[in-house]
mmCIF file of C-alpha atoms in Angstrom:
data_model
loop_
_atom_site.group_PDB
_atom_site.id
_atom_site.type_symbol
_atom_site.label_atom_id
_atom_site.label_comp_id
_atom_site.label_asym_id
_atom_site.label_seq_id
_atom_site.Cartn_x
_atom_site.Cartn_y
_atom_site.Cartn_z
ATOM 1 C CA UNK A 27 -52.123 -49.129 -12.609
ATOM 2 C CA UNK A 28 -53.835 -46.119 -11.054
ATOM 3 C CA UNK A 29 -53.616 -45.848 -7.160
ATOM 4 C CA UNK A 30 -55.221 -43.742 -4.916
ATOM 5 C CA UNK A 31 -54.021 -44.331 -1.322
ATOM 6 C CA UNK A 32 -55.938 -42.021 1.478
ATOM 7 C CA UNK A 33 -54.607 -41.355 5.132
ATOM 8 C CA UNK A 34 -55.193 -39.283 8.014
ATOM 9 C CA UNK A 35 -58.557 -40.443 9.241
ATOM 10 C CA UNK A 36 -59.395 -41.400 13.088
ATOM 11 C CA UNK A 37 -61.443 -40.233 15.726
ATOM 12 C CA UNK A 38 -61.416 -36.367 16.508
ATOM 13 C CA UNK A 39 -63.519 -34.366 19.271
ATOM 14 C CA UNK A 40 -66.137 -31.946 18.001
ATOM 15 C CA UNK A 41 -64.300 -28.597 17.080
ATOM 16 C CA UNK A 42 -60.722 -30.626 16.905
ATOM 17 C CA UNK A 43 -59.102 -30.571 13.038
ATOM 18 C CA UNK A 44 -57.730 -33.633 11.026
ATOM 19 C CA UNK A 45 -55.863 -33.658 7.941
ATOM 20 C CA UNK A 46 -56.332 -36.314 5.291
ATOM 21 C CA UNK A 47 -53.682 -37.422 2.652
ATOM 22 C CA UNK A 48 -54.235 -39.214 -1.205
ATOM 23 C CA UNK A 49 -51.179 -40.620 -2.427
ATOM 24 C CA UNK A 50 -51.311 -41.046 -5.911
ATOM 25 C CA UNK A 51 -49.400 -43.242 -8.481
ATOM 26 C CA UNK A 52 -49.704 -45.319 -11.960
ATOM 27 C CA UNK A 53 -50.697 -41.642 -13.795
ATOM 28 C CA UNK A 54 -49.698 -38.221 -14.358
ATOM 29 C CA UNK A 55 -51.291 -36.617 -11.032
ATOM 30 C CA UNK A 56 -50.281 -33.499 -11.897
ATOM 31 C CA UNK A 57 -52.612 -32.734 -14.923
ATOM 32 C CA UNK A 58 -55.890 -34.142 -13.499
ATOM 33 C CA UNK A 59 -58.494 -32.310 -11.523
ATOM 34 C CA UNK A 60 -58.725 -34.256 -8.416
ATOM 35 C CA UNK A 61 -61.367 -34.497 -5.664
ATOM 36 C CA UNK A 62 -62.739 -35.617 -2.150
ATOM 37 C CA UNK A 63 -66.492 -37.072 -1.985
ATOM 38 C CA UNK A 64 -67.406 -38.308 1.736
ATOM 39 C CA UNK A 65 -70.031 -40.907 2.108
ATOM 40 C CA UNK A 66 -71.783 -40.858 5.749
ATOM 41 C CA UNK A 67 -72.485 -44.343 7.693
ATOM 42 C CA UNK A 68 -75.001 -45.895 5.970
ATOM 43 C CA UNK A 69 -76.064 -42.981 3.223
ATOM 44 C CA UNK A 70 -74.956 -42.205 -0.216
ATOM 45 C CA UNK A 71 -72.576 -40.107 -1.552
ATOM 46 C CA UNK A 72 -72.163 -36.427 -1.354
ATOM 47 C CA UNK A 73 -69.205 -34.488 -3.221
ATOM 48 C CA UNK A 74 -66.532 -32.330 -0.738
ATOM 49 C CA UNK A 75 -64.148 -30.433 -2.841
ATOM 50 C CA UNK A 76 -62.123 -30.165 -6.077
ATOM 51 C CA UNK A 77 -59.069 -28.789 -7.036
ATOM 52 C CA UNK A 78 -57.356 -27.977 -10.324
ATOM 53 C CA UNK A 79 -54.433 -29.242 -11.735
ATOM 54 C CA UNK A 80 -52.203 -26.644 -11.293
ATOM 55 C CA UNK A 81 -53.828 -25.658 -7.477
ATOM 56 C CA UNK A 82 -54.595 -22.121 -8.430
ATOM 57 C CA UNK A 83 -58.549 -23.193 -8.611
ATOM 58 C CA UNK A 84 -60.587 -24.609 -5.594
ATOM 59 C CA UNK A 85 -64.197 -25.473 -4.742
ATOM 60 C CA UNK A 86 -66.011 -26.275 -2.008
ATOM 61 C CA UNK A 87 -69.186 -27.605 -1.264
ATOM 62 C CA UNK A 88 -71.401 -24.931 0.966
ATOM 63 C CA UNK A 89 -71.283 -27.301 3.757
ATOM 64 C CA UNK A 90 -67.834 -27.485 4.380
ATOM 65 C CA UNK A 91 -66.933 -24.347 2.973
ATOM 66 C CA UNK A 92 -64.876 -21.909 5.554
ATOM 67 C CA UNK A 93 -63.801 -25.166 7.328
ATOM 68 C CA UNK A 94 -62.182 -27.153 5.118
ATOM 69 C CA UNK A 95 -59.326 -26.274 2.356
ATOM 70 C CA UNK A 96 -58.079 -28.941 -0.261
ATOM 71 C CA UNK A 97 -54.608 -28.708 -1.615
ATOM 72 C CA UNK A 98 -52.008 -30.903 -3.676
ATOM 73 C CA UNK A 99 -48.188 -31.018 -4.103
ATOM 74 C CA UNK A 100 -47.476 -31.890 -7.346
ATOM 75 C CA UNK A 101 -43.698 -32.937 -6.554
ATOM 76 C CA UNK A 102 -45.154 -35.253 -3.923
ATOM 77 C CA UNK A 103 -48.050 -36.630 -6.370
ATOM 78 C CA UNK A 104 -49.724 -36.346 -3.114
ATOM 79 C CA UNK A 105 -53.586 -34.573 -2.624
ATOM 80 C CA UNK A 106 -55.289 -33.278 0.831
ATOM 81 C CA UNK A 107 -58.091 -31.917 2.831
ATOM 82 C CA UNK A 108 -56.930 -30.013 5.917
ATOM 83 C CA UNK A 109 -60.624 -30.188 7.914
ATOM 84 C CA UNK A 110 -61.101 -28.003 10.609
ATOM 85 C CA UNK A 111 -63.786 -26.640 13.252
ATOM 86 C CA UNK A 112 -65.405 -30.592 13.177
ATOM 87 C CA UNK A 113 -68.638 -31.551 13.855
ATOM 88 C CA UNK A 114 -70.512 -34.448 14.320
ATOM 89 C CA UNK A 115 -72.135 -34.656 11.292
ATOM 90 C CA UNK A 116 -68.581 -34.436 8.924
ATOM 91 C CA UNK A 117 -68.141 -38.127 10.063
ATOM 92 C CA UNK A 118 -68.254 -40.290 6.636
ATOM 93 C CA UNK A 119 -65.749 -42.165 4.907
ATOM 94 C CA UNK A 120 -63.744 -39.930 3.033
ATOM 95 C CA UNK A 121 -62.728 -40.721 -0.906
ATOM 96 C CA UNK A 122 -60.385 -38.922 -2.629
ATOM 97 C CA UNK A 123 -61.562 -39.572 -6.490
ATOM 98 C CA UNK A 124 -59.745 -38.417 -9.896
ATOM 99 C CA UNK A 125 -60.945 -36.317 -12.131
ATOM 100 C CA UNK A 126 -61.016 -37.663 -16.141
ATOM 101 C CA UNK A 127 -58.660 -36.124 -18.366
ATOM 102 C CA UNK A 128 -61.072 -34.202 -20.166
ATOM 103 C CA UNK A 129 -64.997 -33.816 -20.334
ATOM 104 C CA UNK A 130 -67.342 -32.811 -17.519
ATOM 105 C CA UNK A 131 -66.721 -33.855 -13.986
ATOM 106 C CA UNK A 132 -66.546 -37.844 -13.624
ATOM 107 C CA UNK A 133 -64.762 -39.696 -10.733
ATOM 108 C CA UNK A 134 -62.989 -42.676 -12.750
ATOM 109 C CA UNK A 135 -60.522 -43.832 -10.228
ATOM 110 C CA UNK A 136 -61.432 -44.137 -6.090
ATOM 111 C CA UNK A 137 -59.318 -44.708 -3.173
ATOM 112 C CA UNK A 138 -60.280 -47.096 -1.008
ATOM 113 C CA UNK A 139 -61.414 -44.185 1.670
ATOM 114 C CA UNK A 140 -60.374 -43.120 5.037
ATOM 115 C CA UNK A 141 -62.937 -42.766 7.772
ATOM 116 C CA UNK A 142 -63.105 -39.525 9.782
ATOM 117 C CA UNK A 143 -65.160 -39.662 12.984
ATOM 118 C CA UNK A 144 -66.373 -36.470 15.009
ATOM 119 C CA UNK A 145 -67.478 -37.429 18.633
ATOM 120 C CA UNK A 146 -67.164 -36.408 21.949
ATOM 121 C CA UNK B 15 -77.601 -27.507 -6.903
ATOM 122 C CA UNK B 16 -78.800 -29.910 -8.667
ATOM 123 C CA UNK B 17 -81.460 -32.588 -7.165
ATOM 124 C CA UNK B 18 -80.724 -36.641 -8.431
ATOM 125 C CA UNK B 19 -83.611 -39.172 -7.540
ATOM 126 C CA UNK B 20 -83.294 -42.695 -7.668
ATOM 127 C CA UNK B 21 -85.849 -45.394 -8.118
ATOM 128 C CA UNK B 22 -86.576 -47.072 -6.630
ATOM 129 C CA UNK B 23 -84.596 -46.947 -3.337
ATOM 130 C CA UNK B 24 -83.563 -51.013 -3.347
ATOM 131 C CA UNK B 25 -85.098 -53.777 -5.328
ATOM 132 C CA UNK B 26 -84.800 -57.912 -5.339
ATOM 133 C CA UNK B 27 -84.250 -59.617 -8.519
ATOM 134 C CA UNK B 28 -83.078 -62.796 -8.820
ATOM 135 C CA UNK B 29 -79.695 -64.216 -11.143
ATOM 136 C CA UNK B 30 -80.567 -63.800 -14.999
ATOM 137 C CA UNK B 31 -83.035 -60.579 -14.576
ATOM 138 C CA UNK B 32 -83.402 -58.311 -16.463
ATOM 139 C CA UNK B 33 -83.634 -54.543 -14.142
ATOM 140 C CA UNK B 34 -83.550 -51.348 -14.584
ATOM 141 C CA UNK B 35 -82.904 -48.173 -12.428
ATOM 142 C CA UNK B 36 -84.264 -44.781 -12.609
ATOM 143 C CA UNK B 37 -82.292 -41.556 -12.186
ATOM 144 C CA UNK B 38 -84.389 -37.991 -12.637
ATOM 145 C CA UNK B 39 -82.682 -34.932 -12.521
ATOM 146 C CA UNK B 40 -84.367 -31.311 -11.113
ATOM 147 C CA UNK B 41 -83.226 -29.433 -14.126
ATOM 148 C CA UNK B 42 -82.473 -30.461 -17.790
ATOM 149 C CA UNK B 43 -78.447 -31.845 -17.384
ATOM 150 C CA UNK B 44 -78.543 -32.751 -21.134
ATOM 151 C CA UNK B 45 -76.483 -36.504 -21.038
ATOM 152 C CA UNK B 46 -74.314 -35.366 -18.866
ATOM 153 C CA UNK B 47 -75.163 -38.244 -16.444
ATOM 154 C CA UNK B 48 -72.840 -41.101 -15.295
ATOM 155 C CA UNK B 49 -73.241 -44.135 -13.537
ATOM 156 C CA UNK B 50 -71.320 -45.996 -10.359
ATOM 157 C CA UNK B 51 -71.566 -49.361 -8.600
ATOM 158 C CA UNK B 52 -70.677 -49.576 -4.806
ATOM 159 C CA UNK B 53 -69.779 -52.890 -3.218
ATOM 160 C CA UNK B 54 -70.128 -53.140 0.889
ATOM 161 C CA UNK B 55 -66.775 -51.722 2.462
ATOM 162 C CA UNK B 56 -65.682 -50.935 -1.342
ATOM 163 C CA UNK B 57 -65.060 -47.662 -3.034
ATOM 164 C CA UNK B 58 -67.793 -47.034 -5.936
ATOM 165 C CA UNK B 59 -66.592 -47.838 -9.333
ATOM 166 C CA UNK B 60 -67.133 -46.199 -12.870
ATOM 167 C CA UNK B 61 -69.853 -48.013 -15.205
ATOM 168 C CA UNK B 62 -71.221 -45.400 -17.591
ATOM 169 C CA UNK B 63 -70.706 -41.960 -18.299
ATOM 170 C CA UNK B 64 -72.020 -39.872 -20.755
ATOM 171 C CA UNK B 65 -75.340 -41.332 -20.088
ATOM 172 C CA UNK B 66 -74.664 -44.145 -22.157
ATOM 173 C CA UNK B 67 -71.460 -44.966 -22.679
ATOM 174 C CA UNK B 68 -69.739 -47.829 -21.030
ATOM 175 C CA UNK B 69 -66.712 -47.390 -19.507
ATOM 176 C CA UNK B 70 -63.540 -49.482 -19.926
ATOM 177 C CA UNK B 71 -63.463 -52.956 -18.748
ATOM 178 C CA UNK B 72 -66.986 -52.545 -17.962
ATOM 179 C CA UNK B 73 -69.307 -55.632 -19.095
ATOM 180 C CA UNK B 74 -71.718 -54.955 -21.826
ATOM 181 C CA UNK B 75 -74.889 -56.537 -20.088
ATOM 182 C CA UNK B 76 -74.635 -52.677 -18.429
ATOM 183 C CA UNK B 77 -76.614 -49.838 -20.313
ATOM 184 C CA UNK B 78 -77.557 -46.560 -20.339
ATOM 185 C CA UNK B 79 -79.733 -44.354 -21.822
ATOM 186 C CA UNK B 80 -81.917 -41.189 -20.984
ATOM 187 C CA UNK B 81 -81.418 -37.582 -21.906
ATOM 188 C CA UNK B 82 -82.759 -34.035 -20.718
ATOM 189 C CA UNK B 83 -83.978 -34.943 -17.388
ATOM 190 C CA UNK B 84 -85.045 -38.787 -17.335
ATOM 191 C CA UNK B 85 -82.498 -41.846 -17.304
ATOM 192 C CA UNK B 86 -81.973 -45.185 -16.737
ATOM 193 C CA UNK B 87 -79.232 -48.182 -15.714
ATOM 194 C CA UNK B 88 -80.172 -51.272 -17.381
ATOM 195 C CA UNK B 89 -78.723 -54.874 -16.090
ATOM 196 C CA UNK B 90 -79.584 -57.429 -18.395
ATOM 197 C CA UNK B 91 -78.819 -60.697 -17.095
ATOM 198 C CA UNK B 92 -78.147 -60.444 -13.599
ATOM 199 C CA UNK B 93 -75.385 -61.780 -12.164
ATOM 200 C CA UNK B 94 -74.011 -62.328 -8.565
ATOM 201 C CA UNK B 95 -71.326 -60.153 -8.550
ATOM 202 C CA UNK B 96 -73.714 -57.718 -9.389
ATOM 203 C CA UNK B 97 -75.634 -57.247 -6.351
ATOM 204 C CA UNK B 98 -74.976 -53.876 -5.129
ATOM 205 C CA UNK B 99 -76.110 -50.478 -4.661
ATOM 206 C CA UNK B 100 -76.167 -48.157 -8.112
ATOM 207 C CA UNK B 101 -75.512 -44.011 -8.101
ATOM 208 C CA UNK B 102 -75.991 -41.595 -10.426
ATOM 209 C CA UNK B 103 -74.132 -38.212 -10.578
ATOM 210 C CA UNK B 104 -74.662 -35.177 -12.962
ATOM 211 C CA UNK B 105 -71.693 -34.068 -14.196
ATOM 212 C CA UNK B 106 -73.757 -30.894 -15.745
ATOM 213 C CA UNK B 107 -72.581 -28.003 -13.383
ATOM 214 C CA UNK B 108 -70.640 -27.770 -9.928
ATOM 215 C CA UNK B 109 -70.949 -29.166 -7.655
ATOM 216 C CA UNK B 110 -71.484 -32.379 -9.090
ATOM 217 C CA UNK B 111 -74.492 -34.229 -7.158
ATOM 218 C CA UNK B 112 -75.274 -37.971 -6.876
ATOM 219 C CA UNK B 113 -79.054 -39.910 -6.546
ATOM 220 C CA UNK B 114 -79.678 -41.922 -3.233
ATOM 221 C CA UNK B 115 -78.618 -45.100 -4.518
ATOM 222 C CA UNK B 116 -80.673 -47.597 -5.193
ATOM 223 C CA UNK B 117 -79.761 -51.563 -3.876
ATOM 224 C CA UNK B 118 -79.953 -54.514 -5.681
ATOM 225 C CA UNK B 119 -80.404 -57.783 -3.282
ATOM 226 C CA UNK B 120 -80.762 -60.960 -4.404
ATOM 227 C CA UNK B 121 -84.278 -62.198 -4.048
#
């Protein structure tokens, strides 16, 4: 069975950093793309980063880009987001999502989220 | 990026209806569209992709169809575990985008 275990979140001053974990298990982690989507209080879903397989390829959406880096350890089975320079408005629920095997991008396995909070 | 818009934003229907959801697209995404249900407190879950094919494990009173620009998410035959809010995402170019959601409540 496919797992996807996040960690990390809390409550973090404006301008403070947090780093969020995905443990993953049930499926080879290391060959899928693999993702974070954030979904504010209330609002609908809005896509964070991605990362390849192998980690050599990254993306990041414009609004978090500069401030936040994803990563993975492969040996771990284990996927992050290292978010720095908060602000208010990155507080959401974080999800880390997998990537399908093949195909264009679809998220077909969640975690059950991790909620970051940015407040003074 | 790529602009999704649901419609509508929530509707009430009632156990055994028939409803379906709208998801338009700001630029021709071809069927590269795909479908998720979101529970309160739960993570969203995988019902179509592909436009219109139904993912594993997925009940078959779920549909989708639509191409180009224009689709839909067809329930036929509501049912109570099915009252929830619906998002589409275009899996056409990065970064992938979602709709607004639109909620289903039980009349």
């Amino acid at each position: 069975e496919v797992q996807l275990v996040e960690s990390g979140g809390g409550l973090v001053q404006p301008g403070g950093s947090l780093r969020l974990s995905c443990a993953a298990s049930g499926f080879t982690f290391s060959s899928h793309w693999m993702h974070w989507v954030r979904q504010a209080p209330g609002k609908g879903l809005v896509w964070v980063s991605r990362i390849r397989p192998d980690g050599t390829t990254t993306n990041h959406a414009d609004s978090v880009k500069g401030r936040f880096t994803i990563s993975r350890d492969n040996a771990k089975n284990t996927l992050y987001l290292q978010m720095n320079s908060l602000r208010v408005e990155d507080t959401a629920v974080y999800y880390c999502a997998r990537d399908r095997l093949n195909g264009p991008t679809l998220f077909d396995s969640w975690g059950q989220g991790t909620l970051v909070a940015v407040s003074s | 990026d790529i602009q999704m818009t649901q419609s509508p934003s929530s509707l009430s229907a009632s156990v055994g209806d028939r409803i379906t959801i709208t998801c338009r697209a700001s630029q021709s995404i071809s069927t590269y569209l795909n479908w998720y249900q979101q529970k309160p407190g739960k993570a969203p879950k995988l019902l179509i992709f592909g436009a219109s094919s139904l993912q594993s494990g997925v009940p078959s009173r779920f549909s989708g169809s639509g191409s180009w620009t224009d689709f839909t998410l067809t329930i036929s035959g509501l049912q109570p575990e099915d009252f929830a809010t619906y998002f589409c995402q275009q899996s056409f170019n990065v970064p992938p985008t979602f709709g607004q959601g639109t909620s289903v409540e039980i009349k």
